[in-house]
PDB file of C-alpha atoms in Angstrom:
ATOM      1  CA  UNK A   1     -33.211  28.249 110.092  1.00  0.00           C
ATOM      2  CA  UNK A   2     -31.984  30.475 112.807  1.00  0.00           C
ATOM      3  CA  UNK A   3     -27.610  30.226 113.304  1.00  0.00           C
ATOM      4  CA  UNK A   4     -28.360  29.165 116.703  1.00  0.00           C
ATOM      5  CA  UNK A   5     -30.437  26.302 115.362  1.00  0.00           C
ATOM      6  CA  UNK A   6     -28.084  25.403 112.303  1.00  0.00           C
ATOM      7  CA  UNK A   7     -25.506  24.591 115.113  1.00  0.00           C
ATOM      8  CA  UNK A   8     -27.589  22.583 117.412  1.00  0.00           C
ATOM      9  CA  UNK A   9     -28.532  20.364 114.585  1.00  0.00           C
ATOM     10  CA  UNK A  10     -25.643  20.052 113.268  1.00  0.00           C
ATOM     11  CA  UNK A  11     -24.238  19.579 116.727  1.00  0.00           C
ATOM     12  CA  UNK A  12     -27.176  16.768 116.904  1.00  0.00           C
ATOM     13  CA  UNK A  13     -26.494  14.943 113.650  1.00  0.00           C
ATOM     14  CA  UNK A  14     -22.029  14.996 114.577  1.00  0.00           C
ATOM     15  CA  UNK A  15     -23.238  13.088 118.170  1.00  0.00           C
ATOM     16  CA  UNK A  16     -25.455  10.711 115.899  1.00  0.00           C
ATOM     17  CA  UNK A  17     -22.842   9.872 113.526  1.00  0.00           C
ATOM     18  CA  UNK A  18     -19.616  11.041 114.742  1.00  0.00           C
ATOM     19  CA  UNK A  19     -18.379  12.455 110.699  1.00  0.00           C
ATOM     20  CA  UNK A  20     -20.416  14.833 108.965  1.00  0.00           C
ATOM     21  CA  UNK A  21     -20.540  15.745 105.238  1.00  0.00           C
ATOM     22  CA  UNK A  22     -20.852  19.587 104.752  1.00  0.00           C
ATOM     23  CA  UNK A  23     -23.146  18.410 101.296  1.00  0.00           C
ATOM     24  CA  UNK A  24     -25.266  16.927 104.154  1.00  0.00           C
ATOM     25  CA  UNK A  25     -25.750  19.459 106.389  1.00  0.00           C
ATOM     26  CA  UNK A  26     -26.559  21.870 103.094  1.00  0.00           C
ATOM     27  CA  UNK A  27     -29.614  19.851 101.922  1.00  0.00           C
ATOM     28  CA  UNK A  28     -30.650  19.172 105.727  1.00  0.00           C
ATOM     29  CA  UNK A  29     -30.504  22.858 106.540  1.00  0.00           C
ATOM     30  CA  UNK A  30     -31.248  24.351 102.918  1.00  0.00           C
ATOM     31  CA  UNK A  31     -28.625  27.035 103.887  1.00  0.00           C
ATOM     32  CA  UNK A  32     -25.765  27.290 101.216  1.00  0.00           C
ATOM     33  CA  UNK A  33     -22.250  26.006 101.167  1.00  0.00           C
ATOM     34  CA  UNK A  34     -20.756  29.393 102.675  1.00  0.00           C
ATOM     35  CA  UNK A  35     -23.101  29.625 105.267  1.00  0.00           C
ATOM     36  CA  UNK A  36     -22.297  26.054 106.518  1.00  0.00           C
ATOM     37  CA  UNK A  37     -18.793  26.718 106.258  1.00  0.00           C
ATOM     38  CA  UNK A  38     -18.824  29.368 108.055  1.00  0.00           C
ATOM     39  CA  UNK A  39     -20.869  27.678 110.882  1.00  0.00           C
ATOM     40  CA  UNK A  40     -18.226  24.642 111.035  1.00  0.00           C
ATOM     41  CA  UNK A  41     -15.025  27.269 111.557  1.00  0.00           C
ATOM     42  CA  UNK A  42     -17.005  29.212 114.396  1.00  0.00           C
ATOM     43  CA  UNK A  43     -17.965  25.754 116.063  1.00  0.00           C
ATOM     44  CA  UNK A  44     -14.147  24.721 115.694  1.00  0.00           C
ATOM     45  CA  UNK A  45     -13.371  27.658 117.386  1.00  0.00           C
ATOM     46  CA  UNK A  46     -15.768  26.485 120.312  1.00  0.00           C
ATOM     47  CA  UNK A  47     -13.808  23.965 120.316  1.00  0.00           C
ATOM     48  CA  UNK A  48     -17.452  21.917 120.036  1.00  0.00           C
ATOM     49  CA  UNK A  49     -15.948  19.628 116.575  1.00  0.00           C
ATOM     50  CA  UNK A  50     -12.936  19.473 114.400  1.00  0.00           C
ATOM     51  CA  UNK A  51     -12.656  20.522 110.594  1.00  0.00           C
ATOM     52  CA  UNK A  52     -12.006  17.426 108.096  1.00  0.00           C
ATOM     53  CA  UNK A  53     -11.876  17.970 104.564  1.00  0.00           C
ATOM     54  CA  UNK A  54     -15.191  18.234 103.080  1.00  0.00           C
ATOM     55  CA  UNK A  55     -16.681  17.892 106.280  1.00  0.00           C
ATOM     56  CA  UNK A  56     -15.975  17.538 110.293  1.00  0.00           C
ATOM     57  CA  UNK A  57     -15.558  15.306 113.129  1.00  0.00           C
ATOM     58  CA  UNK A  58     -16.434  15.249 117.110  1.00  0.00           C
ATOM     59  CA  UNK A  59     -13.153  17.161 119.071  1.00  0.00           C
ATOM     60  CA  UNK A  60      -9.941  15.228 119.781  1.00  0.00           C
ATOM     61  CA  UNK A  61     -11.083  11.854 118.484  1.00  0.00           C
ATOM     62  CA  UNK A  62      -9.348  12.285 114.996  1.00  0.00           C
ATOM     63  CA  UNK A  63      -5.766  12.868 117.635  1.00  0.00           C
ATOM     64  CA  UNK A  64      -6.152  10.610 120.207  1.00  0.00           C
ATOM     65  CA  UNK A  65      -3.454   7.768 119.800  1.00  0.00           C
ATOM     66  CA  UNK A  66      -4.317   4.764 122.388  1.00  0.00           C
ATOM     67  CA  UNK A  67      -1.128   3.179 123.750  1.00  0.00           C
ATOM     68  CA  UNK A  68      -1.059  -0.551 122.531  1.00  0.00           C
ATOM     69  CA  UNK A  69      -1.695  -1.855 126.383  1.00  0.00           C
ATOM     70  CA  UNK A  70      -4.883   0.232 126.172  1.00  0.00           C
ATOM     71  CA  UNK A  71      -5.863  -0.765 122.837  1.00  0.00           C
ATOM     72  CA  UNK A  72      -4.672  -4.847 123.917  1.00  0.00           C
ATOM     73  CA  UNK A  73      -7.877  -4.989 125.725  1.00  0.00           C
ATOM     74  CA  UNK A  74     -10.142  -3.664 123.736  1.00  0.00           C
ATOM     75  CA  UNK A  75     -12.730  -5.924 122.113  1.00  0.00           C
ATOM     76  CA  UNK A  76     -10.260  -8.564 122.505  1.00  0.00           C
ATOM     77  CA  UNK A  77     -12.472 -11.487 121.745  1.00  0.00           C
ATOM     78  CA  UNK A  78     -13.721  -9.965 118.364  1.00  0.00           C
ATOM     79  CA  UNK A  79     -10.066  -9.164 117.759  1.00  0.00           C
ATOM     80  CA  UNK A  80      -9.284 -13.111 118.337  1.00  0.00           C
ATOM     81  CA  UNK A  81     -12.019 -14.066 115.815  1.00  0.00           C
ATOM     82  CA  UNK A  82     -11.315 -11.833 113.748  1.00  0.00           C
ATOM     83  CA  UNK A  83      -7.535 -12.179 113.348  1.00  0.00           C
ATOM     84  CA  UNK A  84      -7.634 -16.021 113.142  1.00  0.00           C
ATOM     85  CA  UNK A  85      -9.979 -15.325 110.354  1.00  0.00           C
ATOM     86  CA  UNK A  86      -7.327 -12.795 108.752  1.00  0.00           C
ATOM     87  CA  UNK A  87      -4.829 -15.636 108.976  1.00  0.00           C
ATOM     88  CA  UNK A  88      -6.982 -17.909 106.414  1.00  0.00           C
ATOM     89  CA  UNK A  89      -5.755 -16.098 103.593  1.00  0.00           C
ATOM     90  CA  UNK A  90      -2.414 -16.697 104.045  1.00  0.00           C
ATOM     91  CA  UNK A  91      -0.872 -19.517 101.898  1.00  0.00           C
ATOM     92  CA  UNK A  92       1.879 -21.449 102.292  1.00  0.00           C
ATOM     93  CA  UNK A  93       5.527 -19.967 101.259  1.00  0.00           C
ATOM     94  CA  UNK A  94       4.006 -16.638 101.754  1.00  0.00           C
ATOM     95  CA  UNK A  95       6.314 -13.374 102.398  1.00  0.00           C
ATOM     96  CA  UNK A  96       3.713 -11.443 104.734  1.00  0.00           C
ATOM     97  CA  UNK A  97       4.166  -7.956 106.601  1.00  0.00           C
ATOM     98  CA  UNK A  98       2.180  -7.451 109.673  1.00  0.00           C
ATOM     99  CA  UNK A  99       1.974  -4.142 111.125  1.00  0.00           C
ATOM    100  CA  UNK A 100       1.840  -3.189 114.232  1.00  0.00           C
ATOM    101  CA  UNK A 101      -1.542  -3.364 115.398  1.00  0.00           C
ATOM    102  CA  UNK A 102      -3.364  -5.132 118.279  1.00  0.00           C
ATOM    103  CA  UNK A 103      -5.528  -7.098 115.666  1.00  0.00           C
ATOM    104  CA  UNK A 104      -2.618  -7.745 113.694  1.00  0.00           C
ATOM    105  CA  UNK A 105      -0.726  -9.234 116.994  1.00  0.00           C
ATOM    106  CA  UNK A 106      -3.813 -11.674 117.714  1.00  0.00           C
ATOM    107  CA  UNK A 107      -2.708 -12.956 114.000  1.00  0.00           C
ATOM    108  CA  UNK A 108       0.176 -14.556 114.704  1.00  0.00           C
ATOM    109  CA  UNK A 109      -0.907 -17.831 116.672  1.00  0.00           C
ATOM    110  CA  UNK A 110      -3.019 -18.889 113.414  1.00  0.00           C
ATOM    111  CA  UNK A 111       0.548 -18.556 111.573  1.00  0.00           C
ATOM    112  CA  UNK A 112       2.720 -20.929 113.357  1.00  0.00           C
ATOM    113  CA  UNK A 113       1.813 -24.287 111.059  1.00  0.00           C
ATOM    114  CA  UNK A 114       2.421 -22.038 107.695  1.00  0.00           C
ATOM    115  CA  UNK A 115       5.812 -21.793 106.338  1.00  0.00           C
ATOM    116  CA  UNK A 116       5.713 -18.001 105.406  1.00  0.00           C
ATOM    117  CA  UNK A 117       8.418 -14.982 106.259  1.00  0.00           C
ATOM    118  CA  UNK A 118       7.168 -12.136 108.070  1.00  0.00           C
ATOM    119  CA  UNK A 119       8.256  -8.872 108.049  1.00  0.00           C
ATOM    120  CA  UNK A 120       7.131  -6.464 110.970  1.00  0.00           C
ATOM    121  CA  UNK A 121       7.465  -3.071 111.991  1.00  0.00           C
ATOM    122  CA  UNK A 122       5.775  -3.684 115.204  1.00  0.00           C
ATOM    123  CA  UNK A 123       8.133  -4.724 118.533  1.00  0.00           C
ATOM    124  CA  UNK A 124       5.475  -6.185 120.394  1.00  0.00           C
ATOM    125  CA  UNK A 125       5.207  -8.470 117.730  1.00  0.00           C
ATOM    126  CA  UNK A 126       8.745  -9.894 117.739  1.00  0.00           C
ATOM    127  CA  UNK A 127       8.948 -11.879 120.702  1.00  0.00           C
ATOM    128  CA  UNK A 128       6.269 -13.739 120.225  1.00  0.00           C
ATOM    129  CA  UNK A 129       7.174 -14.660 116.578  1.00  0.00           C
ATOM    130  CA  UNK A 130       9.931 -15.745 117.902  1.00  0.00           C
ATOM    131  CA  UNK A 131       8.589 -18.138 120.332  1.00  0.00           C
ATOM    132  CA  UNK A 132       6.895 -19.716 117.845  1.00  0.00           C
ATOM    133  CA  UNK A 133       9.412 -20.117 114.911  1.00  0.00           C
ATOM    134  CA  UNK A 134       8.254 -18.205 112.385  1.00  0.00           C
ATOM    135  CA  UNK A 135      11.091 -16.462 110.343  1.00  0.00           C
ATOM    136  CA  UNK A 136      10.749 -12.771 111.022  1.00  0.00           C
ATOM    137  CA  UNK A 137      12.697  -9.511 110.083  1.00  0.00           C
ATOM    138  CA  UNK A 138      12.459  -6.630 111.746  1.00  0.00           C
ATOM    139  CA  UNK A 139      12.182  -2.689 110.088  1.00  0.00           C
ATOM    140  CA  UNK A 140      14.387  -0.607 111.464  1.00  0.00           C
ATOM    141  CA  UNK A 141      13.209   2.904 112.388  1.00  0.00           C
ATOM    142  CA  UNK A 142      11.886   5.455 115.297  1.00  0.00           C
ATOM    143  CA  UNK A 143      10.150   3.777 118.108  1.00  0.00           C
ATOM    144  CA  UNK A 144       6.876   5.087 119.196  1.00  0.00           C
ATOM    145  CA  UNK A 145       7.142   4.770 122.831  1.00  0.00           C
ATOM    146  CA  UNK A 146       2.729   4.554 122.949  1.00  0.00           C
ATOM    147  CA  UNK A 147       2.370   1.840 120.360  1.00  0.00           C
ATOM    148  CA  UNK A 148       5.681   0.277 119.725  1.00  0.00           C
ATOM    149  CA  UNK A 149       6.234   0.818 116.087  1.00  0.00           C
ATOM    150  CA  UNK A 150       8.502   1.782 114.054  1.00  0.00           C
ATOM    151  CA  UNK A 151       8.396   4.672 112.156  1.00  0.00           C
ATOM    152  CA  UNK A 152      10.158   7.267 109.959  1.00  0.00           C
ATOM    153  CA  UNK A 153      12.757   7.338 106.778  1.00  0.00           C
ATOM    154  CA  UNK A 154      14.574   4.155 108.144  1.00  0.00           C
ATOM    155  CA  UNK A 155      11.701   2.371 108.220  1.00  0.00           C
ATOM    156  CA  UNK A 156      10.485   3.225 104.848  1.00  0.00           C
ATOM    157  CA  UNK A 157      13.975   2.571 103.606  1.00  0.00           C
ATOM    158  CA  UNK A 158      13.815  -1.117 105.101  1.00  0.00           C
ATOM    159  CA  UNK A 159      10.690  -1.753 103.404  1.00  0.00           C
ATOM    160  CA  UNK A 160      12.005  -1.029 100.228  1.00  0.00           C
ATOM    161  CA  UNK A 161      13.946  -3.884 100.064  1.00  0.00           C
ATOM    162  CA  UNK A 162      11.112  -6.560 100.335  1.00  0.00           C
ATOM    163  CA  UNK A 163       7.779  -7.234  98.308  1.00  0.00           C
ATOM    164  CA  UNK A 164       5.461  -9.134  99.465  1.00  0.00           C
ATOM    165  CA  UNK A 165       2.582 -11.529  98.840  1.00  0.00           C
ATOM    166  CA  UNK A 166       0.085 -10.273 101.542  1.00  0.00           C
ATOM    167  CA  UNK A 167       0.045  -7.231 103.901  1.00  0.00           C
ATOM    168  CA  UNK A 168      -2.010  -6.927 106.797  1.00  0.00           C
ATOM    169  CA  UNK A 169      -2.981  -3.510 108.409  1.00  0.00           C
ATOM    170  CA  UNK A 170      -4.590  -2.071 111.670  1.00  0.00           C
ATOM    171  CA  UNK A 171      -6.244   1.353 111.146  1.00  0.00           C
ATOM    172  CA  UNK A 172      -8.115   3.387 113.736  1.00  0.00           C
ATOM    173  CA  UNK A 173     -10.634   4.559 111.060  1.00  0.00           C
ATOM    174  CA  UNK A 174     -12.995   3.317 108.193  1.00  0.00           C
ATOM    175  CA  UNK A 175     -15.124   6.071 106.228  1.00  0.00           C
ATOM    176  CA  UNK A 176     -17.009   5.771 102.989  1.00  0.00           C
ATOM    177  CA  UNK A 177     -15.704   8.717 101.835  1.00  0.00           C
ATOM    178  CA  UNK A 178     -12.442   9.534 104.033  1.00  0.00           C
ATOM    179  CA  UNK A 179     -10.926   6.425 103.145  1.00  0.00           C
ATOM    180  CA  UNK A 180      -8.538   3.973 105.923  1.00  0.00           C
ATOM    181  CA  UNK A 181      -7.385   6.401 108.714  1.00  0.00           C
ATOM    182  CA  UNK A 182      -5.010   6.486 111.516  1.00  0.00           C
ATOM    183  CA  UNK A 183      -3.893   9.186 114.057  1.00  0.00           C
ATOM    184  CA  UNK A 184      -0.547   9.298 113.676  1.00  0.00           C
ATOM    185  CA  UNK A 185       0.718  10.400 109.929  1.00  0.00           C
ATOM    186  CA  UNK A 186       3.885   8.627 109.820  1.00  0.00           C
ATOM    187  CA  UNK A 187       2.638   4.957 110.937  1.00  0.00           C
ATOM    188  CA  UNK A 188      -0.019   6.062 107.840  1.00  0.00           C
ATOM    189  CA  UNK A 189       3.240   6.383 105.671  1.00  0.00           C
ATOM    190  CA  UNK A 190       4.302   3.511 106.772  1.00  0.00           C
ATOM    191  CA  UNK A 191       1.000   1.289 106.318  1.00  0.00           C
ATOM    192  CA  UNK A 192       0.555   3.259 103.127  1.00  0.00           C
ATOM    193  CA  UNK A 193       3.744   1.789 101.779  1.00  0.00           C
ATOM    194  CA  UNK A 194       3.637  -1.634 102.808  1.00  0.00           C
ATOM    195  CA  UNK A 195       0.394  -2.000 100.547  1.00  0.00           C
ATOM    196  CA  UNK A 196       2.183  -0.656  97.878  1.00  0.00           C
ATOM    197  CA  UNK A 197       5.130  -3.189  98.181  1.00  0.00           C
ATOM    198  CA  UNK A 198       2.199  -6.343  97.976  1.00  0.00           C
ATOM    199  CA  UNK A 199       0.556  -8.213  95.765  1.00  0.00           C
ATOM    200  CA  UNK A 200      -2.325  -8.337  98.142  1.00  0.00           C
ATOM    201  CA  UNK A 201      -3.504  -5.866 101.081  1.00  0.00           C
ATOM    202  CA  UNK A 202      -5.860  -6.033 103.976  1.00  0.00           C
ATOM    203  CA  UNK A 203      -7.189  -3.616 106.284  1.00  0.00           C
ATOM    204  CA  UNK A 204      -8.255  -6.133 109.578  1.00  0.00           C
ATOM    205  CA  UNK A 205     -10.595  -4.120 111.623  1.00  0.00           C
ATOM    206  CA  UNK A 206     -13.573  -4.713 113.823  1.00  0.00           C
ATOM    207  CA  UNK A 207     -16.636  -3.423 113.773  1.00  0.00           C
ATOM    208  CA  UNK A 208     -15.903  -0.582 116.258  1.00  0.00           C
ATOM    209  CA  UNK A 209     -13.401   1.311 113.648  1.00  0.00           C
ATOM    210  CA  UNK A 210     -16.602   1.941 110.939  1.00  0.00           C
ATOM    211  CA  UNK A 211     -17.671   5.290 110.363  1.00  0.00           C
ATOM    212  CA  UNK A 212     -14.475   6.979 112.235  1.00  0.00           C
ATOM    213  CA  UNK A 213     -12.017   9.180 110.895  1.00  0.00           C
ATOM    214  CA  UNK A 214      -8.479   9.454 111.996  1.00  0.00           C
ATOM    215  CA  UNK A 215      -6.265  12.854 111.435  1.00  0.00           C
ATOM    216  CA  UNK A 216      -3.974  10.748 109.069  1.00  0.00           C
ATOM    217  CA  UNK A 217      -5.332   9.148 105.778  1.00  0.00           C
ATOM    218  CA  UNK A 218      -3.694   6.199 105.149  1.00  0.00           C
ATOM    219  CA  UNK A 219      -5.221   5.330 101.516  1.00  0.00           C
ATOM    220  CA  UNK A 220      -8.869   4.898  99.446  1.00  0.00           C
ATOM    221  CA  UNK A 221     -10.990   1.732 100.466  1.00  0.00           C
ATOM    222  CA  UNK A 222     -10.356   0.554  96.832  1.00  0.00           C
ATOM    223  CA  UNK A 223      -6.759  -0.016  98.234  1.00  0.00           C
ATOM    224  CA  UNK A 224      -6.873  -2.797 100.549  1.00  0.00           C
ATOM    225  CA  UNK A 225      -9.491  -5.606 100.887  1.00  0.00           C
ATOM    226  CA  UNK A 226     -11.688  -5.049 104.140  1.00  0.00           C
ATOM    227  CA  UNK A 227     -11.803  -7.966 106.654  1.00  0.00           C
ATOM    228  CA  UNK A 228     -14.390  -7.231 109.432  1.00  0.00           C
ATOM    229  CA  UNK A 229     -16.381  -8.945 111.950  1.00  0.00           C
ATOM    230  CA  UNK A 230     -20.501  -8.664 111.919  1.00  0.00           C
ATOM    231  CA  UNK A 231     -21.819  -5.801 110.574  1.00  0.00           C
ATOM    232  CA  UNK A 232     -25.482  -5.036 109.357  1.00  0.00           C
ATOM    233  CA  UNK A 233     -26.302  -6.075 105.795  1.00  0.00           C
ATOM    234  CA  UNK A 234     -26.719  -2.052 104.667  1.00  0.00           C
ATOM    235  CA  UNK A 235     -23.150  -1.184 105.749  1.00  0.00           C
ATOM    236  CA  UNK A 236     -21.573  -3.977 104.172  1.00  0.00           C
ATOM    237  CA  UNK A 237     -23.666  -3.405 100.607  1.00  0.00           C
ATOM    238  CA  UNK A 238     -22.656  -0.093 100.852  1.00  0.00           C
ATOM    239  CA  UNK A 239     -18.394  -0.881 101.593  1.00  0.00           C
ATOM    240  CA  UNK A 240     -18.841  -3.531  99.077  1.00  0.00           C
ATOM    241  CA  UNK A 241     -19.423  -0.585  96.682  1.00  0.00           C
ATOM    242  CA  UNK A 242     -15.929   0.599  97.557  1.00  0.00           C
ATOM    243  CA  UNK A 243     -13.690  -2.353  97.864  1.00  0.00           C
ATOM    244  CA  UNK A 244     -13.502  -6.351  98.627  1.00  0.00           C
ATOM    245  CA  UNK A 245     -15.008  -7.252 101.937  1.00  0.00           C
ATOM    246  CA  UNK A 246     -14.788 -10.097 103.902  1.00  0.00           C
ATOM    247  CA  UNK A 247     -16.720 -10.809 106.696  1.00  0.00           C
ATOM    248  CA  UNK A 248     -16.017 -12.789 109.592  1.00  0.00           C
ATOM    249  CA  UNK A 249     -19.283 -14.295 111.130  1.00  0.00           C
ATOM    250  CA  UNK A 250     -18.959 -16.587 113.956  1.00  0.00           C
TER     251      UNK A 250
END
């Protein structure tokens, strides 16, 4: 295969699936690991897809941070569903941190008749936690203007001083093989921690999120229990293989 033709397939197959695995390309192509390589820098440098590691992505979507009005409206019914799903698992007397996600937001209705503690690093969250009487502490930390969370050493520092039963997390990515994603490495660090700090974690996530990759890795699949809306039968055998799913189906 011609260079000319290893880049329009592989151009072909990053449209069809949005991530590509250099391993893939290789046995597609029959070129060697080098030569595919070397193909992936000089269509980076097109500016035609972005390097990942161990494979690549389509250009700026790995980046692109949403602001949370934009990302509010988004498949806000599935979001509904799917977050009063998400709020099932909690149990009475829980400590709980949300983050600050849109799903995550759409939680917080379904929590009003528990008697938990929430901890949040998300400001849109606050007010309406608030409004409905559920005790609430707030991390400290940098404000991102785009999403309103909180971010940084302060914020890390905060968490330290709870542990909790269940955490529940937004991402902007799920991948087989690149793990839970999000654009922005220091809401990862923050996500990333508040797993640690519980004796339970969930990544909340519609369908939209599979099979995207993020610049920022928050953590392995095997690190948080996946709880997702519809998705076909293959996809969930095959993220079963990687971690606990659960699977909203209205």
């Amino acid at each position: 295969m011609l260079t000319n033709e290893r880049h329009e397939f592989i151009l072909n197959l990053l449209a069809e699936k949005q991530t590509i695995k250099i391993q893939d390309v290789v046995d597609a192509t029959a070129a060697s690991e080098s030569t595919i390589r070397r193909d992936l820098t000089e269509l980076e440098n097109q500016q035609k897809l972005e390097r990942v590691f161990g494979g690549a992505v389509l250009p700026g979507r790995n980046l692109m941070e949403q602001s949370v009005t934009d990302k509010s409206t988004l498949h806000l019914q599935e979001k509904i569903r799917l977050a009063k799903f998400a709020a099932t698992f909690v149990q009475e007397g829980d400590s709980v941190f949300l983050d600050a996600g849109t799903t995550t937001f759409q939680m917080i209705p379904f929590l009003k008749d528990k008697n938990i503690i929430v901890v949040t690093n998300g400001l849109t969250h606050v007010d309406l936690l608030n409004e409905l009487g559920i005790t609430t502490y707030l991390t400290g930390g940098l404000m991102k203007s785009r999403t309103g969370a909180l971010v940084g050493a302060q914020t890390a520092q905060s968490l330290q001083n709870y542990r909790f039963d269940r955490c529940f997390l937004g991402v902007n990515g799920i991948h087989e093989e690149y793990g839970y994603t999000t654009p922005d490495p220091e809401e990862a660090a923050v996500k990333r921690l508040a797993s640690s700090l519980s004796r339970k974690a969930y990544v909340v996530a519609d369908h939209s999120k599979y099979n995207k990759v993020s610049f920022a890795k928050i953590m392995d699949l095997d690190a948080a229990a996946l709880v997702v809306d519809e998705m076909p039968d293959e996809i969930i055998a095959v993220m079963e293989k990687k971690t606990t799913v659960k699977v909203e189906s209205s």
